[in-house]
PDB file of C-alpha atoms and ligand atoms in Angstrom:
ATOM      1  CA  MET Z 180      18.989  -1.412   8.783  1.00 75.00           C
ATOM      2  CA  GLN Z 181      16.407   0.089   5.796  1.00 89.00           C
ATOM      3  CA  ARG Z 182      12.960  -1.213   6.026  1.00 94.00           C
ATOM      4  CA  PRO Z 183       9.300   0.070   5.784  1.00 97.00           C
ATOM      5  CA  SER Z 184       7.618   0.850   8.605  1.00 97.00           C
ATOM      6  CA  TRP Z 185       5.252  -1.264   8.973  1.00 97.00           C
ATOM      7  CA  VAL Z 186       4.469  -4.842   7.766  1.00 98.00           C
ATOM      8  CA  ILE Z 187       3.686  -4.939   4.055  1.00 97.00           C
ATOM      9  CA  GLU Z 188       2.397  -7.696   0.806  1.00 96.00           C
ATOM     10  CA  GLN Z 189       6.195  -7.004  -0.090  1.00 96.00           C
ATOM     11  CA  THR Z 190       7.600  -8.135   3.117  1.00 97.00           C
ATOM     12  CA  LEU Z 191       5.450 -11.295   3.786  1.00 98.00           C
ATOM     13  CA  ASP Z 192       6.765 -14.815   2.511  1.00 98.00           C
ATOM     14  CA  HIS Z 193       4.124 -16.006  -0.429  1.00 96.00           C
ATOM     15  CA  SER Z 194       5.072 -19.246  -0.366  1.00 96.00           C
ATOM     16  CA  LYS Z 195       3.267 -19.629   3.213  1.00 97.00           C
ATOM     17  CA  PHE Z 196      -0.117 -18.373   1.647  1.00 97.00           C
ATOM     18  CA  ASN Z 197      -1.957 -20.395  -0.620  1.00 96.00           C
ATOM     19  CA  CYS Z 198      -5.280 -19.867  -1.426  1.00 97.00           C
ATOM     20  CA  CYS Z 199      -6.560 -18.729  -5.183  1.00 96.00           C
ATOM     21  CA  GLY Z 200      -2.992 -19.155  -7.106  1.00 95.00           C
ATOM     22  CA  ASN Z 201      -3.007 -15.156  -7.401  1.00 95.00           C
ATOM     23  CA  GLU Z 202      -2.243 -13.902  -3.944  1.00 95.00           C
ATOM     24  CA  LYS Z 203      -2.019 -10.526  -2.929  1.00 94.00           C
ATOM     25  CA  PRO Z 204      -2.303 -10.568   1.062  1.00 96.00           C
ATOM     26  CA  PHE Z 205      -2.638  -7.470   3.013  1.00 96.00           C
ATOM     27  CA  PRO Z 206      -1.637  -7.504   6.262  1.00 97.00           C
ATOM     28  CA  PHE Z 207      -2.966  -5.671   9.043  1.00 97.00           C
ATOM     29  CA  LYS Z 208      -4.415  -5.650  12.767  1.00 98.00           C
ATOM     30  CA  CYS Z 209      -7.532  -4.975  14.165  1.00 97.00           C
ATOM     31  CA  ASN Z 210      -7.691  -1.719  15.382  1.00 96.00           C
ATOM     32  CA  ASP Z 211      -9.754  -2.666  19.137  1.00 97.00           C
ATOM     33  CA  CYS Z 212      -7.644  -5.697  19.764  1.00 98.00           C
ATOM     34  CA  GLY Z 213      -4.460  -5.690  17.609  1.00 97.00           C
ATOM     35  CA  HIS Z 214      -5.076  -9.412  16.675  1.00 98.00           C
ATOM     36  CA  ALA Z 215      -2.996  -9.701  13.586  1.00 98.00           C
ATOM     37  CA  MET Z 216      -4.430 -10.857  10.270  1.00 97.00           C
ATOM     38  CA  VAL Z 217      -4.129 -11.332   6.332  1.00 97.00           C
ATOM     39  CA  LEU Z 218      -6.279 -10.533   3.755  1.00 95.00           C
ATOM     40  CA  CYS Z 219      -6.150 -11.672   0.247  1.00 95.00           C
ATOM     41  CA  CYS Z 220      -7.348  -8.751  -2.049  1.00 91.00           C
ATOM     42  CA  GLU Z 221      -7.670 -11.520  -4.779  1.00 92.00           C
ATOM     43  CA  CYS Z 222     -10.308 -13.658  -3.600  1.00 94.00           C
ATOM     44  CA  ASP Z 223     -11.255 -12.337  -0.024  1.00 92.00           C
ATOM     45  CA  THR Z 224      -9.686 -15.402   1.707  1.00 94.00           C
ATOM     46  CA  LEU Z 225      -8.737 -13.868   5.599  1.00 95.00           C
ATOM     47  CA  TYR Z 226      -6.321 -15.614   7.218  1.00 97.00           C
ATOM     48  CA  GLN Z 227      -7.508 -15.456  10.867  1.00 95.00           C
ATOM     49  CA  GLY Z 228      -5.397 -17.765  12.918  1.00 96.00           C
ATOM     50  CA  LEU Z 229      -1.809 -16.745  12.220  1.00 97.00           C
ATOM     51  CA  PRO Z 230       0.517 -18.180  12.083  1.00 97.00           C
ATOM     52  CA  ASP Z 231      -1.735 -21.340  10.808  1.00 97.00           C
ATOM     53  CA  THR Z 232      -2.498 -20.622   7.511  1.00 97.00           C
ATOM     54  CA  ASP Z 233      -4.802 -22.861   7.591  1.00 97.00           C
ATOM     55  CA  GLN Z 234      -7.055 -21.125   9.476  1.00 96.00           C
ATOM     56  CA  ARG Z 235      -9.021 -19.090   7.254  1.00 95.00           C
ATOM     57  CA  THR Z 236     -11.996 -17.978   6.230  1.00 93.00           C
ATOM     58  CA  VAL Z 237     -13.933 -16.432   3.389  1.00 91.00           C
ATOM     59  CA  PRO Z 238     -16.017 -13.684   5.199  1.00 84.00           C
ATOM     60  CA  ASP Z 239     -19.890 -12.342   3.917  1.00 78.00           C
ATOM     61  CA  TRP Z 240     -19.804  -9.415   1.718  1.00 73.00           C
ATOM     62  CA  ASN Z 241     -19.550  -6.104   3.891  1.00 69.00           C
ATOM     63  CA  GLU Z 242     -19.120  -8.372   6.725  1.00 79.00           C
ATOM     64  CA  TRP Z 243     -15.888  -7.596   7.783  1.00 84.00           C
ATOM     65  CA  THR Z 244     -15.040  -8.408  11.881  1.00 91.00           C
ATOM     66  CA  CYS Z 245     -12.316  -9.543  13.980  1.00 95.00           C
ATOM     67  CA  SER Z 246     -11.595 -13.485  14.378  1.00 92.00           C
ATOM     68  CA  ALA Z 247     -10.604 -12.466  18.030  1.00 96.00           C
ATOM     69  CA  CYS Z 248     -12.899  -9.841  19.364  1.00 97.00           C
ATOM     70  CA  ASN Z 249     -15.820  -9.869  16.868  1.00 94.00           C
ATOM     71  CA  ALA Z 250     -14.939  -5.823  16.471  1.00 95.00           C
ATOM     72  CA  LYS Z 251     -16.958  -4.703  12.529  1.00 93.00           C
ATOM     73  CA  LEU Z 252     -14.097  -3.922  10.526  1.00 92.00           C
ATOM     74  CA  PRO Z 253     -14.524  -0.675   8.131  1.00 92.00           C
ATOM     75  CA  ASP Z 254     -15.212  -0.664   4.655  1.00 87.00           C
ATOM     76  CA  THR Z 255     -11.884   1.269   3.603  1.00 88.00           C
ATOM     77  CA  PHE Z 256      -9.352  -0.451   6.216  1.00 92.00           C
ATOM     78  CA  MET Z 257      -7.159  -0.968   4.244  1.00 90.00           C
ATOM     79  CA  SER Z 258      -6.235   2.383   3.911  1.00 87.00           C
ATOM     80  CA  LEU Z 259      -6.330   3.506   7.305  1.00 92.00           C
ATOM     81  CA  PRO Z 260      -3.240   4.562   9.244  1.00 94.00           C
ATOM     82  CA  ASP Z 261      -4.663   3.063  12.535  1.00 96.00           C
ATOM     83  CA  TYR Z 262      -4.960  -0.799  10.880  1.00 97.00           C
ATOM     84  CA  ARG Z 263      -1.266  -0.984   9.859  1.00 97.00           C
ATOM     85  CA  ILE Z 264       0.964  -3.374  12.377  1.00 98.00           C
ATOM     86  CA  THR Z 265       4.349  -2.500  12.626  1.00 98.00           C
ATOM     87  CA  PHE Z 266       7.498  -5.177  12.654  1.00 98.00           C
ATOM     88  CA  ASP Z 267       8.028  -4.968  16.384  1.00 98.00           C
ATOM     89  CA  GLU Z 268       4.245  -5.932  16.893  1.00 98.00           C
ATOM     90  CA  TRP Z 269       4.260  -8.619  14.230  1.00 98.00           C
ATOM     91  CA  SER Z 270       6.871 -10.062  15.549  1.00 98.00           C
ATOM     92  CA  LYS Z 271       5.793 -10.265  19.632  1.00 98.00           C
ATOM     93  CA  LEU Z 272       2.755 -12.207  18.409  1.00 98.00           C
ATOM     94  CA  GLY Z 273       5.356 -14.775  17.189  1.00 98.00           C
ATOM     95  CA  LEU Z 274       4.458 -14.456  13.320  1.00 98.00           C
ATOM     96  CA  ASP Z 275       8.359 -13.809  11.927  1.00 98.00           C
ATOM     97  CA  SER Z 276       8.270 -17.061  10.236  1.00 98.00           C
ATOM     98  CA  LEU Z 277       5.870 -15.461   7.989  1.00 98.00           C
ATOM     99  CA  ILE Z 278       7.994 -12.466   7.348  1.00 98.00           C
ATOM    100  CA  SER Z 279      10.271 -12.666   4.157  1.00 97.00           C
ATOM    101  CA  MET Z 280      12.183  -9.185   4.053  1.00 97.00           C
ATOM    102  CA  PRO Z 281      13.260  -8.344   0.398  1.00 97.00           C
ATOM    103  CA  PRO Z 282      16.535  -6.097   0.255  1.00 97.00           C
ATOM    104  CA  PHE Z 283      15.403  -2.274   0.542  1.00 97.00           C
ATOM    105  CA  SER Z 284      16.686  -1.825  -2.524  1.00 96.00           C
ATOM    106  CA  ASP Z 285      14.491  -4.053  -4.520  1.00 97.00           C
ATOM    107  CA  LEU Z 286      11.300  -2.384  -2.658  1.00 97.00           C
ATOM    108  CA  GLN Z 287      12.359   0.845  -4.136  1.00 96.00           C
ATOM    109  CA  ARG Z 288      13.144  -0.144  -7.677  1.00 96.00           C
ATOM    110  CA  MET Z 289       9.357  -2.041  -7.587  1.00 95.00           C
ATOM    111  CA  LEU Z 290       8.098   1.876  -6.186  1.00 96.00           C
ATOM    112  CA  ASN Z 291      10.027   3.121  -8.793  1.00 96.00           C
ATOM    113  CA  ASP Z 292       8.850   1.187 -11.755  1.00 96.00           C
ATOM    114  CA  SER Z 293       5.151   1.622 -10.504  1.00 95.00           C
ATOM    115  CA  ALA Z 294       5.525   5.678  -9.900  1.00 95.00           C
ATOM    116  CA  GLN Z 295       7.184   5.428 -13.826  1.00 95.00           C
ATOM    117  CA  ARG Z 296       3.857   3.689 -15.181  1.00 95.00           C
ATOM    118  CA  LEU Z 297       2.139   6.282 -13.035  1.00 94.00           C
ATOM    119  CA  ARG Z 298       3.673   9.319 -14.415  1.00 95.00           C
ATOM    120  CA  THR Z 299       2.675   7.663 -17.759  1.00 94.00           C
ATOM    121  CA  TYR Z 300      -1.115   7.343 -16.947  1.00 94.00           C
ATOM    122  CA  LEU Z 301      -0.923  10.957 -15.641  1.00 93.00           C
ATOM    123  CA  GLU Z 302       0.785  12.231 -18.349  1.00 92.00           C
ATOM    124  CA  ARG Z 303      -1.792  10.807 -20.925  1.00 92.00           C
ATOM    125  CA  GLY Z 304      -4.535  12.248 -18.291  1.00 90.00           C
ATOM    126  CA  MET Z 305      -5.833   8.649 -17.500  1.00 92.00           C
ATOM    127  CA  ARG Z 306      -6.968   9.552 -14.501  1.00 89.00           C
ATOM    128  CA  SER Z 307      -9.132   7.077 -13.059  1.00 90.00           C
ATOM    129  CA  THR Z 308      -6.409   4.579 -14.348  1.00 92.00           C
ATOM    130  CA  ALA Z 309      -3.779   6.152 -12.706  1.00 91.00           C
ATOM    131  CA  ASN Z 310      -6.087   5.949  -9.143  1.00 89.00           C
ATOM    132  CA  ARG Z 311      -7.126   2.591  -9.052  1.00 87.00           C
ATOM    133  CA  TYR Z 312      -3.176   1.850  -9.585  1.00 89.00           C
ATOM    134  CA  ALA Z 313      -1.966   3.831  -7.236  1.00 89.00           C
ATOM    135  CA  PHE Z 314      -4.263   2.698  -4.770  1.00 82.00           C
ATOM    136  CA  HIS Z 315      -2.315  -0.892  -5.145  1.00 78.00           C
ATOM    137  CA  PHE Z 316       1.010   0.237  -4.139  1.00 84.00           C
ATOM    138  CA  ASP Z 317       0.463   3.492  -2.041  1.00 88.00           C
ATOM    139  CA  ASP Z 318       1.164   0.743   1.130  1.00 91.00           C
ATOM    140  CA  LEU Z 319       4.010   0.208  -0.483  1.00 94.00           C
ATOM    141  CA  ALA Z 320       5.198   3.463  -0.563  1.00 95.00           C
ATOM    142  CA  SER Z 321       3.664   5.237   2.258  1.00 95.00           C
ATOM    143  CA  SER Z 322       5.488   2.212   4.061  1.00 96.00           C
ATOM    144  CA  MET Z 323       8.645   3.612   2.895  1.00 97.00           C
ATOM    145  CA  GLN Z 324       8.510   6.867   3.159  1.00 96.00           C
ATOM    146  CA  SER Z 325      10.414   7.363   6.411  1.00 95.00           C
ATOM    147  CA  ALA Z 326      13.238   5.554   5.574  1.00 96.00           C
ATOM    148  CA  ILE Z 327      13.954   7.929   2.458  1.00 96.00           C
ATOM    149  CA  ALA Z 328      15.302  10.569   3.147  1.00 95.00           C
ATOM    150  CA  GLY Z 329      13.605  13.847   1.909  1.00 97.00           C
ATOM    151  CA  ALA Z 330      10.439  12.077   0.328  1.00 97.00           C
ATOM    152  CA  GLU Z 331       8.037  13.362   2.614  1.00 96.00           C
ATOM    153  CA  ASP Z 332       9.153  17.293   1.177  1.00 97.00           C
ATOM    154  CA  ALA Z 333       9.196  15.670  -2.255  1.00 97.00           C
ATOM    155  CA  ARG Z 334       5.870  14.139  -1.829  1.00 95.00           C
ATOM    156  CA  HIS Z 335       4.268  17.721  -0.613  1.00 95.00           C
ATOM    157  CA  GLN Z 336       6.288  19.188  -3.448  1.00 95.00           C
ATOM    158  CA  GLY Z 337       4.304  17.299  -5.941  1.00 94.00           C
ATOM    159  CA  GLN Z 338       1.474  17.624  -4.235  1.00 93.00           C
ATOM    160  CA  GLN Z 339       2.012  21.722  -4.835  1.00 93.00           C
ATOM    161  CA  PHE Z 340       2.616  20.678  -8.354  1.00 93.00           C
ATOM    162  CA  ALA Z 341      -0.752  19.311  -8.943  1.00 91.00           C
ATOM    163  CA  ASP Z 342      -2.394  22.483  -7.168  1.00 85.00           C
ATOM    164  CA  ASP Z 343      -3.706  24.936 -10.564  1.00 69.00           C
ATOM    165  CA  LYS Z 344      -2.032  22.917 -13.120  1.00 75.00           C
ATOM    166  CA  LYS Z 345      -2.667  20.766 -16.197  1.00 85.00           C
ATOM    167  CA  LEU Z 346      -1.785  16.704 -14.929  1.00 87.00           C
ATOM    168  CA  ALA Z 347       0.622  16.747 -17.959  1.00 88.00           C
ATOM    169  CA  ASP Z 348       2.372  19.782 -16.772  1.00 91.00           C
ATOM    170  CA  ALA Z 349       2.340  18.958 -13.232  1.00 92.00           C
ATOM    171  CA  VAL Z 350       4.385  15.418 -14.637  1.00 93.00           C
ATOM    172  CA  ARG Z 351       6.739  17.192 -16.365  1.00 93.00           C
ATOM    173  CA  GLN Z 352       7.564  19.245 -13.049  1.00 93.00           C
ATOM    174  CA  CYS Z 353       8.160  16.396 -11.424  1.00 94.00           C
ATOM    175  CA  ASP Z 354      10.390  15.557 -14.063  1.00 93.00           C
ATOM    176  CA  THR Z 355      13.510  18.122 -13.506  1.00 94.00           C
ATOM    177  CA  ILE Z 356      13.661  16.476 -10.062  1.00 96.00           C
ATOM    178  CA  SER Z 357      16.894  14.277 -10.631  1.00 95.00           C
ATOM    179  CA  ASP Z 358      16.630  11.601  -7.616  1.00 96.00           C
ATOM    180  CA  PRO Z 359      14.862   9.115  -8.814  1.00 95.00           C
ATOM    181  CA  ASP Z 360      13.889   7.796  -5.420  1.00 96.00           C
ATOM    182  CA  LEU Z 361      11.863  11.874  -4.891  1.00 97.00           C
ATOM    183  CA  ARG Z 362      10.546  11.898  -8.306  1.00 97.00           C
ATOM    184  CA  THR Z 363       9.336   8.837  -7.521  1.00 97.00           C
ATOM    185  CA  TYR Z 364       7.630  10.640  -4.070  1.00 97.00           C
ATOM    186  CA  ALA Z 365       6.663  13.981  -5.966  1.00 96.00           C
ATOM    187  CA  ILE Z 366       4.566  11.300  -8.732  1.00 96.00           C
ATOM    188  CA  ILE Z 367       2.496  10.312  -6.024  1.00 94.00           C
ATOM    189  CA  GLY Z 368       1.999  13.643  -4.370  1.00 94.00           C
ATOM    190  CA  ILE Z 369       0.316  14.246  -8.017  1.00 94.00           C
ATOM    191  CA  VAL Z 370      -1.876  11.454  -6.978  1.00 92.00           C
ATOM    192  CA  ASP Z 371      -2.700  12.382  -3.575  1.00 91.00           C
ATOM    193  CA  VAL Z 372      -4.149  15.563  -5.497  1.00 91.00           C
ATOM    194  CA  LEU Z 373      -5.914  13.581  -7.796  1.00 88.00           C
ATOM    195  CA  ARG Z 374      -7.464  11.035  -4.684  1.00 84.00           C
ATOM    196  CA  GLY Z 375      -8.674  14.346  -3.109  1.00 81.00           C
ATOM    197  CA  ASP Z 376     -10.178  15.201  -6.475  1.00 57.00           C
ATOM    198  CA  THR Z 377     -12.127  12.553  -7.287  1.00 47.00           C
ATOM    199  CA  LYS Z 378     -13.579  12.206  -3.837  1.00 47.00           C
ATOM    200  CA  ASN Z 379     -15.351  15.610  -4.437  1.00 44.00           C
ATOM    201  CA  GLY Z 380     -16.774  14.207  -7.152  1.00 39.00           C
ATOM    202  CA  THR Z 381     -14.822  16.582  -9.900  1.00 37.00           C
TER     203      THR Z 381
HETATM  204 ZN1   ZN B 438      -6.815 -15.732  -2.564  1.00 81.52          ZN
HETATM  205 ZN1   ZN B 439     -10.272  -7.562  17.013  1.00 81.52          ZN
END
């Protein structure tokens, strides 16, 4: 079965998470002890005693800790590969009831739609908007990458397009890729370079 390489927001059963009405549940594991948790990115509610979704807390600002081992979570844990949790790990912890797996084609459509928006931002030179927007679907894109043949190469290709070129020109180069999935990963590659630039403050 084609599926993402790790548990992502889009594979959770959203009806199980009720905190703020605008739930954006981000699944992850503690890098130290493997304990699985879900953080609502909208209201900062931490579901810490899964599968019991009534066990929850809103941690203090800058005080993200694992509820099982007390390890401190780094501020950037949501983008660190060590905090991803695979479906096997998730399953072994008895959490399958929290999964609602959409067809892979639905996830692809979601990703391609997001890439289209991203393409528009890039073409207009809206760097920070593109950057912020990309942050929210980076997990989706990265988790699906190894299930889509050629995606990794397309992403590298996009990164090359973005080097030494104006954004709009790099975007137009992506347009020459006819496969919609691969075109999506090329656009993501451009954003990779953009985010690198942003980190360097340029
Ligand atoms: Zn919430
Ligand atoms: Zn832990």
